[in-house]
Amino acid sequence: MEPTNIVIAIEITPTKRLIELILSRLLLKIASPSATKSEDIPPQPLNKATVSGIDVIGTFLAVIAPSKLPIEVPTIIQNHDDNETPPSDPLEWSISQISQLPELNWTGPIYSLKEMMDFHGKYNYQDRRVLRKKFKNSRKDYRRAKKLLKYQTGHYYFEPLWLYIRHNEAINGSSPVFQRFLHFWGNHFAIQQKDAMYSYDVGPYHREIIAPAMLKNIEDLVYDVTISWAMIHNLDNSKSIGPNSPRAFKYSTRGKSANLNENHGRELLELHTVSPNAGYTQNDVIDMSKVMSGWMHRIPKMSSKIHKREENVPVHFIEAYHDSGPFNVLGKKYVESFGTKAAREMLRKVIKDLVKNPACIEFISKKLCNHFITQDPSDEIVNSVIIAWKKSKGDLKTIHSEVLKQAYKFSYLKKFQQPETWLLQFIKMSGLDYFPKDMTYDFETMIPRDKDRVRRICRNLGQLPFRPLQPNGWSDFEEDWLSPEFLFRRIGILNALKQKGKLIHLDKSYLDRIIELNFDNVSEIKTFLEKVNNNEESVALFSSKWMLKT
């Protein structure tokens, strides 16, 4: 089948129904790719002529449910309910979901952050302190023993578990709008692909650190994330020693130097709050890093015995490693009084000022609008969120509500869909059997393929949500996804499923039904499918322009 039989360019004129179906597009913005590709996701160069028939300028009215729900998150429902009716006020319905922490809909296994630190700690300790010593003369035996250790600690199990939970809550949970904002903030405060954190730590970090803070103030959210175990370890703050700290003085008496690690201080300014638009300098980064010194997961050495959880212990503030100041950050001087309480509270004071900085307010407001509404949003859109931020003094529920209001007002604007969004939309509309019936694990053998399917699919599409390769998370810009390689990966998933007989139920009557329930230009799409080769209609529809841009 030629590419021209799969995708054509058709513009869909926005209608009144489109405006009323606000979150049919808003809630489809889940994540974006990094421009840098992982070694685990090798690029597949394609000749330009191969894809000359694919035009990705078009719009898809993304009401993804087979039922006529007017506000939908990417949903996967095996049992479709034709009796579902739209809420009378879509905007009020969406805003009502961001005021409280929703209970999990997931009924399968789930593990807390504390439990995951035990798993991760056991993996690190056994590998570093036991296996490497025991098998130092036999690489083959070491690899075999490490493989068994990975089974015992769920190394291959937890990432797909977190992905299934993520997808289930965005789909079948009571508050899909809340989940969408959780996806945004999880990517804003991204954890890189480091030390298997994507397997053990990122899922609980999203649920237990970010989600509860979304009901508070932006100051609370930034502070809670900044001192979380995941971020402290991700940016190596435990390796940082303030140059004017008691520990540094002790080192100097022994002829040793104390090193200040700038990773966390730099990312807090650059990516998490004020952005480079604030015009901060290297001196600001240094003093921000000094403020953060002392926050670490290091256990003070009370004996020569190595802690059996390695670095996988709760974060503490250890004053002996904290710089005494004074500090100058973005033109403001912070004079620290000595004592553990004053030293501990210094980070909160600086963050309070950072989130009030106009550069921070504009940076994050624009990022929210760019993610949920349209790429490169207008000043009118962004300023409305900025005003809400300032009036509420950073109340996240108010900020999120204003984003939803702007999304409703400008729902005719469009944005290219990223792979995870497209995947969930396809599964929802097609009724594909997606979730495994049982996600339990024996911790003795390799995880079964059906339980790992979600990870493999996301990997093949080029987007593993918990493994951004850059500290700024997955890109939210169309140009980073709009390539022949990424487009053909989607088609490849469809063809693979079709060849395995997974799409056999998508006959003409089924396709007609989902077209009628999900698209405005029904006759136009049906006419398009009539020109497609026999038995290729499902692949043509789900790889069409209406599915790629909404």
XYZ file of C-alpha atoms in Angstrom:
550
model
C 0.000 0.000 0.000
C 1.373 3.398 -0.954
C 1.704 6.118 1.688
C -0.782 8.256 -0.200
C -3.400 5.620 0.551
C -2.712 5.999 4.255
C -2.622 9.720 4.849
C -4.052 12.681 3.042
C -4.295 16.319 3.986
C -7.751 17.503 4.915
C -8.535 20.678 6.816
C -11.426 20.477 9.243
C -13.282 23.701 9.833
C -13.858 24.348 13.556
C -17.504 24.124 14.509
C -19.625 25.057 17.498
C -19.504 21.417 18.554
C -15.706 21.552 18.549
C -15.735 24.506 20.916
C -18.107 22.729 23.276
C -15.940 19.640 23.242
C -13.169 21.519 25.015
C -11.121 18.794 26.575
C -11.427 16.502 23.625
C -8.184 18.158 22.603
C -6.948 19.707 25.823
C -6.700 16.383 27.581
C -4.786 14.765 24.783
C -1.596 16.666 25.514
C 0.363 14.119 27.533
C 4.092 14.420 26.738
C 6.615 15.398 24.106
C 9.854 13.999 22.801
C 13.343 15.043 23.350
C 15.160 16.093 20.235
C 17.918 13.737 21.318
C 17.198 10.074 20.718
C 18.056 7.245 23.054
C 20.396 4.453 22.119
C 17.479 2.247 23.087
C 15.418 3.926 20.354
C 17.671 3.920 17.313
C 16.681 6.356 14.579
C 15.595 4.916 11.251
C 16.603 7.322 8.467
C 14.117 7.430 5.612
C 14.479 8.790 2.121
C 12.431 11.921 1.656
C 10.794 10.430 -1.410
C 9.476 7.571 0.715
C 7.191 9.901 2.619
C 6.361 12.455 0.003
C 2.733 11.356 0.121
C 2.361 12.099 3.806
C 1.070 15.541 4.587
C 0.700 16.273 8.251
C -1.173 19.542 7.937
C -4.635 18.821 9.185
C -6.882 18.542 12.175
C -8.367 15.683 14.092
C -11.370 16.292 16.307
C -10.095 14.170 19.131
C -13.160 13.054 21.018
C -11.519 9.743 21.562
C -14.214 7.865 23.382
C -16.441 5.515 21.404
C -19.202 7.108 23.461
C -20.088 10.766 23.099
C -18.237 12.064 26.126
C -17.573 15.756 25.419
C -14.567 15.941 27.719
C -12.145 13.083 27.529
C -8.686 12.205 28.615
C -6.951 9.574 26.477
C -8.970 6.614 27.592
C -8.745 2.873 27.347
C -12.044 1.159 28.035
C -12.569 -2.460 27.138
C -16.299 -2.344 27.917
C -17.855 0.576 26.088
C -20.944 2.195 27.551
C -23.251 3.674 24.954
C -25.363 5.248 27.693
C -22.684 7.731 28.744
C -23.964 11.274 28.489
C -21.993 14.518 28.374
C -21.927 16.796 31.404
C -24.156 19.836 31.081
C -21.257 22.196 31.739
C -17.966 20.794 30.419
C -15.860 23.606 31.856
C -17.319 23.283 35.335
C -16.944 19.515 35.099
C -13.248 19.841 34.316
C -12.520 22.483 36.958
C -14.232 20.394 39.633
C -11.581 17.688 39.195
C -8.582 19.788 40.230
C -9.665 20.639 43.762
C -8.879 17.373 45.526
C -6.506 14.436 45.337
C -8.344 11.635 43.519
C -8.352 8.097 44.814
C -6.584 5.585 42.602
C -8.804 3.565 40.302
C -6.044 0.994 39.775
C -6.828 -2.311 41.501
C -3.612 -4.140 40.669
C -0.383 -4.180 42.685
C 1.101 -0.860 43.735
C 4.157 0.012 45.788
C 4.944 3.049 47.916
C 8.008 5.248 47.651
C 9.355 3.713 50.845
C 8.956 0.191 49.461
C 10.644 1.188 46.225
C 13.611 2.618 48.090
C 14.009 -0.799 49.708
C 13.961 -2.523 46.298
C 16.360 -0.014 44.777
C 18.626 -0.118 47.808
C 18.814 -3.892 47.729
C 19.683 -3.826 44.030
C 22.448 -1.253 44.508
C 23.951 -2.869 47.594
C 23.946 -6.426 46.293
C 25.403 -5.377 42.958
C 28.096 -3.034 44.271
C 29.109 -4.694 47.529
C 28.405 -8.382 46.988
C 28.313 -9.507 43.354
C 31.210 -7.423 42.063
C 33.412 -8.711 44.848
C 32.225 -12.294 44.653
C 32.600 -12.597 40.875
C 35.503 -10.227 40.269
C 37.352 -12.958 38.361
C 34.437 -14.120 36.201
C 32.500 -11.612 34.124
C 30.210 -14.326 32.813
C 29.199 -15.463 36.312
C 28.768 -11.837 37.379
C 26.387 -11.126 34.511
C 24.374 -14.243 35.322
C 24.152 -13.348 39.015
C 23.223 -9.730 38.249
C 20.432 -10.885 35.962
C 18.949 -12.929 38.808
C 19.332 -9.937 41.121
C 17.355 -7.825 38.677
C 14.551 -10.379 38.785
C 14.591 -10.413 42.586
C 14.371 -6.641 42.818
C 11.811 -6.097 40.033
C 14.241 -4.231 37.806
C 12.290 -5.058 34.633
C 8.883 -5.104 36.282
C 8.278 -1.732 37.843
C 8.537 0.564 34.812
C 5.707 -1.168 32.904
C 3.722 -1.293 36.145
C 4.050 2.483 36.572
C 3.108 3.009 32.923
C -0.024 0.880 33.207
C -1.035 2.727 36.377
C -0.404 6.061 34.657
C -2.527 5.109 31.674
C -5.287 3.600 33.782
C -5.679 6.688 35.958
C -5.739 8.984 32.941
C -8.395 6.779 31.420
C -10.556 5.039 33.955
C -9.898 7.231 36.989
C -12.398 9.664 38.465
C -10.351 12.782 37.668
C -8.702 12.617 34.241
C -8.170 16.383 34.242
C -6.152 16.175 37.454
C -4.085 13.389 35.909
C -3.331 15.527 32.885
C -1.895 18.269 35.048
C 0.086 15.637 36.931
C 1.612 14.522 33.627
C 2.572 18.113 32.870
C 4.259 18.747 36.206
C 5.936 15.351 36.141
C 7.575 16.353 32.872
C 8.359 19.876 34.080
C 10.206 18.432 37.075
C 11.705 15.674 34.976
C 13.927 12.894 36.268
C 16.486 11.803 33.710
C 17.301 8.261 32.634
C 19.789 7.634 35.420
C 20.590 4.767 37.813
C 17.394 2.879 36.879
C 15.309 5.584 38.552
C 12.753 5.183 35.750
C 12.117 1.689 37.078
C 12.173 2.153 40.826
C 11.523 5.757 41.717
C 9.755 7.964 39.163
C 6.268 6.458 39.436
C 6.028 6.911 43.230
C 7.699 10.334 42.922
C 4.854 11.504 40.696
C 2.133 10.053 42.932
C 3.487 10.843 46.385
C 5.451 14.067 45.890
C 4.014 15.966 42.939
C 0.319 15.009 43.048
C -0.400 16.137 46.658
C 1.513 19.395 46.124
C -0.692 20.247 43.124
C -3.437 21.188 45.591
C -1.199 23.746 47.284
C 0.780 26.781 46.171
C 3.420 26.834 43.440
C 5.931 27.577 46.210
C 5.000 24.342 47.981
C 5.220 22.346 44.771
C 8.685 23.655 43.892
C 9.940 23.191 47.441
C 8.578 19.646 47.846
C 10.061 18.570 44.523
C 13.383 20.279 45.215
C 13.998 18.352 48.449
C 12.517 15.061 47.227
C 14.760 12.006 47.097
C 14.272 11.668 43.355
C 15.419 15.213 42.552
C 18.205 15.272 45.149
C 19.652 12.078 43.666
C 18.895 12.979 40.054
C 20.932 16.196 40.313
C 23.615 14.920 42.713
C 22.936 17.355 45.528
C 24.168 14.798 48.065
C 27.633 15.292 46.604
C 27.579 19.020 47.325
C 29.503 20.541 50.234
C 29.197 24.246 50.995
C 32.651 25.903 50.862
C 31.886 27.756 54.124
C 30.435 24.747 55.912
C 31.804 22.957 58.991
C 32.521 19.922 56.814
C 34.564 22.012 54.379
C 36.573 23.453 57.250
C 37.226 19.971 58.573
C 38.359 18.853 55.108
C 40.750 21.796 54.840
C 42.494 20.819 58.074
C 43.231 17.480 56.431
C 44.451 19.006 53.204
C 41.305 17.993 51.299
C 39.030 20.194 49.215
C 35.247 20.410 49.512
C 33.356 20.468 46.212
C 30.184 22.440 45.630
C 27.934 20.655 43.120
C 26.024 23.163 40.997
C 23.667 20.781 39.190
C 20.641 21.226 41.395
C 21.056 24.953 41.932
C 21.395 25.544 38.201
C 18.365 23.457 37.231
C 16.221 25.056 39.936
C 16.863 28.432 38.315
C 17.018 27.441 34.659
C 14.307 24.811 34.316
C 12.096 24.782 37.384
C 11.523 28.469 38.150
C 12.824 31.684 36.571
C 14.413 30.377 33.342
C 17.349 32.107 31.607
C 14.986 35.015 30.870
C 15.649 36.200 34.419
C 19.198 37.035 33.402
C 20.847 35.148 36.235
C 24.632 34.846 36.292
C 27.125 32.171 37.244
C 27.432 33.825 40.647
C 23.682 33.376 41.124
C 24.058 29.685 40.314
C 26.911 29.330 42.799
C 25.030 31.022 45.618
C 21.849 29.081 44.830
C 23.892 25.899 45.097
C 25.297 27.081 48.432
C 21.757 27.626 49.697
C 20.934 24.047 48.717
C 24.016 22.499 50.283
C 23.197 20.215 53.195
C 20.100 18.663 51.616
C 21.164 15.083 50.964
C 20.382 11.401 51.280
C 23.777 10.728 52.786
C 23.868 8.922 56.122
C 26.436 10.432 58.489
C 29.217 7.913 58.954
C 28.694 6.550 62.451
C 30.794 3.450 61.837
C 32.784 1.777 59.109
C 29.829 -0.458 58.241
C 28.371 0.340 54.848
C 24.652 1.083 54.932
C 22.838 -1.753 53.203
C 20.499 0.563 51.341
C 23.316 2.614 49.871
C 21.975 6.040 48.856
C 18.366 4.846 48.958
C 17.537 6.457 52.279
C 15.295 9.465 53.069
C 16.570 12.964 52.433
C 17.800 14.869 55.486
C 19.119 18.339 56.056
C 22.621 17.995 57.515
C 23.857 21.347 58.739
C 27.505 20.255 58.766
C 27.458 20.312 54.940
C 25.495 23.563 54.600
C 27.194 26.779 53.600
C 26.844 29.558 56.157
C 26.348 32.351 53.635
C 25.640 35.163 53.036
C 24.006 34.526 49.646
C 23.102 36.767 46.729
C 20.502 35.384 44.339
C 19.057 37.542 41.553
C 20.054 40.747 43.280
C 18.678 39.919 46.712
C 20.954 39.315 49.670
C 20.119 36.574 52.161
C 21.972 36.838 55.457
C 21.858 33.591 57.322
C 21.772 33.395 61.091
C 23.489 30.296 62.360
C 21.611 27.322 63.718
C 19.928 24.321 62.157
C 16.461 25.871 61.924
C 17.642 29.044 60.214
C 19.905 27.112 57.878
C 17.144 24.676 56.988
C 14.638 27.447 56.267
C 16.948 29.350 53.924
C 15.972 27.257 50.869
C 12.267 27.923 51.480
C 12.941 31.681 51.677
C 14.753 31.732 48.350
C 12.123 29.585 46.588
C 9.385 31.900 47.878
C 11.098 34.776 46.085
C 11.842 32.761 42.944
C 8.189 31.856 42.300
C 7.196 35.511 42.751
C 9.733 36.623 40.179
C 8.013 37.919 36.992
C 10.336 35.781 34.867
C 9.174 32.616 36.670
C 5.506 33.541 36.408
C 5.776 34.251 32.682
C 7.945 31.202 31.951
C 5.693 28.632 33.603
C 2.453 30.313 32.499
C 3.569 30.197 28.884
C 4.732 26.619 29.270
C 1.308 25.597 30.608
C -0.456 27.306 27.703
C 1.962 25.871 25.174
C 1.285 22.393 26.531
C -2.475 22.494 27.003
C -3.715 24.992 24.422
C -1.452 25.571 21.437
C 2.162 25.870 20.461
C 3.481 29.427 20.777
C 0.353 30.792 22.525
C -0.540 34.436 22.087
C 0.077 37.080 24.735
C -3.682 37.250 25.311
C -3.769 33.608 26.347
C -0.639 33.688 28.487
C -1.466 36.981 30.200
C -4.735 35.585 31.502
C -2.835 32.845 33.334
C -0.228 35.340 34.566
C -2.969 37.530 36.034
C -4.572 34.544 37.770
C -1.173 33.542 39.180
C -0.528 37.018 40.602
C -4.021 37.542 42.005
C -4.011 34.161 43.748
C -0.384 34.522 44.855
C 0.518 31.291 43.122
C -2.432 29.104 44.104
C -2.212 26.109 41.787
C -5.926 25.363 41.701
C -6.546 28.922 40.506
C -3.760 28.717 37.936
C -4.996 25.377 36.623
C -8.575 26.675 36.448
C -7.478 29.607 34.324
C -5.609 27.280 31.960
C -8.823 25.305 31.526
C -10.821 28.472 30.888
C -8.377 29.574 28.223
C -8.423 26.116 26.676
C -12.198 26.365 26.473
C -12.093 29.846 24.990
C -9.482 28.918 22.378
C -10.470 25.311 21.787
C -10.343 25.834 18.016
C -6.553 26.089 18.175
C -4.650 22.936 17.247
C -1.519 21.121 18.211
C 0.338 18.093 16.890
C -0.172 15.012 19.034
C 2.735 13.226 20.628
C 3.170 9.424 20.534
C 1.741 8.532 23.939
C -1.305 10.707 23.304
C -1.838 9.148 19.901
C -1.382 5.657 21.319
C -3.993 6.093 24.032
C -6.397 7.688 21.605
C -6.014 4.802 19.181
C -6.527 2.181 21.899
C -9.586 3.974 23.215
C -11.247 4.311 19.856
C -10.351 0.859 18.583
C -11.309 -1.010 21.754
C -7.969 -2.803 21.626
C -7.362 -5.166 24.530
C -4.582 -3.288 26.310
C -4.274 -3.886 30.035
C -2.991 -7.288 31.173
C -5.462 -9.203 33.281
C -2.889 -9.689 36.017
C 0.103 -7.477 36.837
C 1.447 -9.498 39.749
C 5.031 -10.729 39.526
C 6.997 -13.608 41.053
C 10.332 -11.723 41.351
C 12.105 -14.858 40.175
C 11.901 -14.850 36.383
C 11.807 -12.431 33.480
C 8.610 -10.409 33.361
C 6.142 -11.991 30.879
C 5.869 -10.197 27.548
C 2.208 -9.308 27.986
C 3.048 -7.427 31.181
C 5.885 -5.564 29.481
C 3.974 -4.675 26.325
C 3.299 -1.069 27.322
C 7.009 -0.344 27.726
C 7.886 -1.923 24.380
C 5.184 0.021 22.557
C 6.216 3.331 24.096
C 9.848 2.566 23.300
C 9.058 1.728 19.686
C 7.051 4.925 19.327
C 10.030 6.887 20.613
C 8.594 8.094 23.899
C 9.152 6.442 27.249
C 7.450 8.924 29.605
C 9.692 8.187 32.588
C 12.964 8.326 30.628
C 13.517 11.826 29.231
C 17.088 12.154 28.057
C 17.337 15.848 28.866
C 16.809 17.528 32.250
C 14.063 19.712 30.740
C 11.940 16.637 30.015
C 10.273 15.750 26.729
C 9.989 18.613 24.278
C 6.549 20.114 23.765
C 7.175 21.348 20.237
C 5.812 19.889 17.033
C 9.088 20.035 15.125
C 10.698 17.573 17.526
C 8.121 14.915 16.610
C 7.279 15.789 13.042
C 9.688 13.522 11.201
C 9.277 10.581 8.808
C 10.851 8.263 11.365
C 8.396 9.040 14.163
C 5.390 9.014 11.820
C 6.291 5.649 10.367
C 6.748 4.203 13.833
C 3.059 4.827 14.439
C 2.139 3.162 11.171
C 4.446 0.280 12.081
C 2.591 -0.288 15.365
C -0.717 -0.385 13.500
C 0.565 -2.809 10.877
C 2.094 -5.091 13.510
C -1.202 -5.259 15.400
C -3.105 -5.847 12.182
C -0.817 -8.706 11.139
C -1.306 -10.336 14.541
C -5.063 -10.191 14.104
C -5.565 -7.671 16.896
C -7.593 -5.336 14.672
C -9.819 -7.956 13.068
C -12.867 -6.555 14.868
C -12.441 -3.206 13.118
C -14.785 -3.937 10.247
C -16.636 -1.304 8.258
C -19.549 -1.046 10.671
C -17.218 -0.573 13.640
C -15.160 2.059 11.845
C -18.328 3.837 10.711
C -19.485 3.927 14.313
C -16.340 5.468 15.750
C -16.147 7.973 12.883
C -19.706 9.098 13.526
C -19.062 9.417 17.251
C -15.696 11.147 17.044
C -15.479 13.315 13.940
C -17.258 16.365 12.569
C -16.559 15.688 8.887
C -18.070 12.189 8.814
C -18.853 11.995 5.098
C -15.438 13.339 4.147
C -13.611 10.703 6.189
C -15.830 7.888 4.943
C -15.181 8.993 1.366
C -11.461 8.948 2.096
C -11.636 5.394 3.475
C -13.567 4.198 0.416
C -10.475 4.959 -1.650
C -8.222 2.868 0.588
C -7.241 -0.680 -0.313
C -9.376 -3.426 1.201
C -8.513 -4.410 4.787
C -6.332 -1.323 5.196
C -9.071 1.010 6.404
C -8.197 0.783 10.092
C -4.515 1.526 9.488
C -5.466 4.387 7.158
C -7.828 5.956 9.668
C -5.598 5.745 12.718
C -2.545 7.037 10.868
C -4.461 9.796 9.128
C -4.007 13.529 9.640
C -7.121 13.697 11.751
C -5.398 11.490 14.279
C -2.092 13.337 14.195
C -3.089 16.911 14.846
C -5.900 18.170 17.049
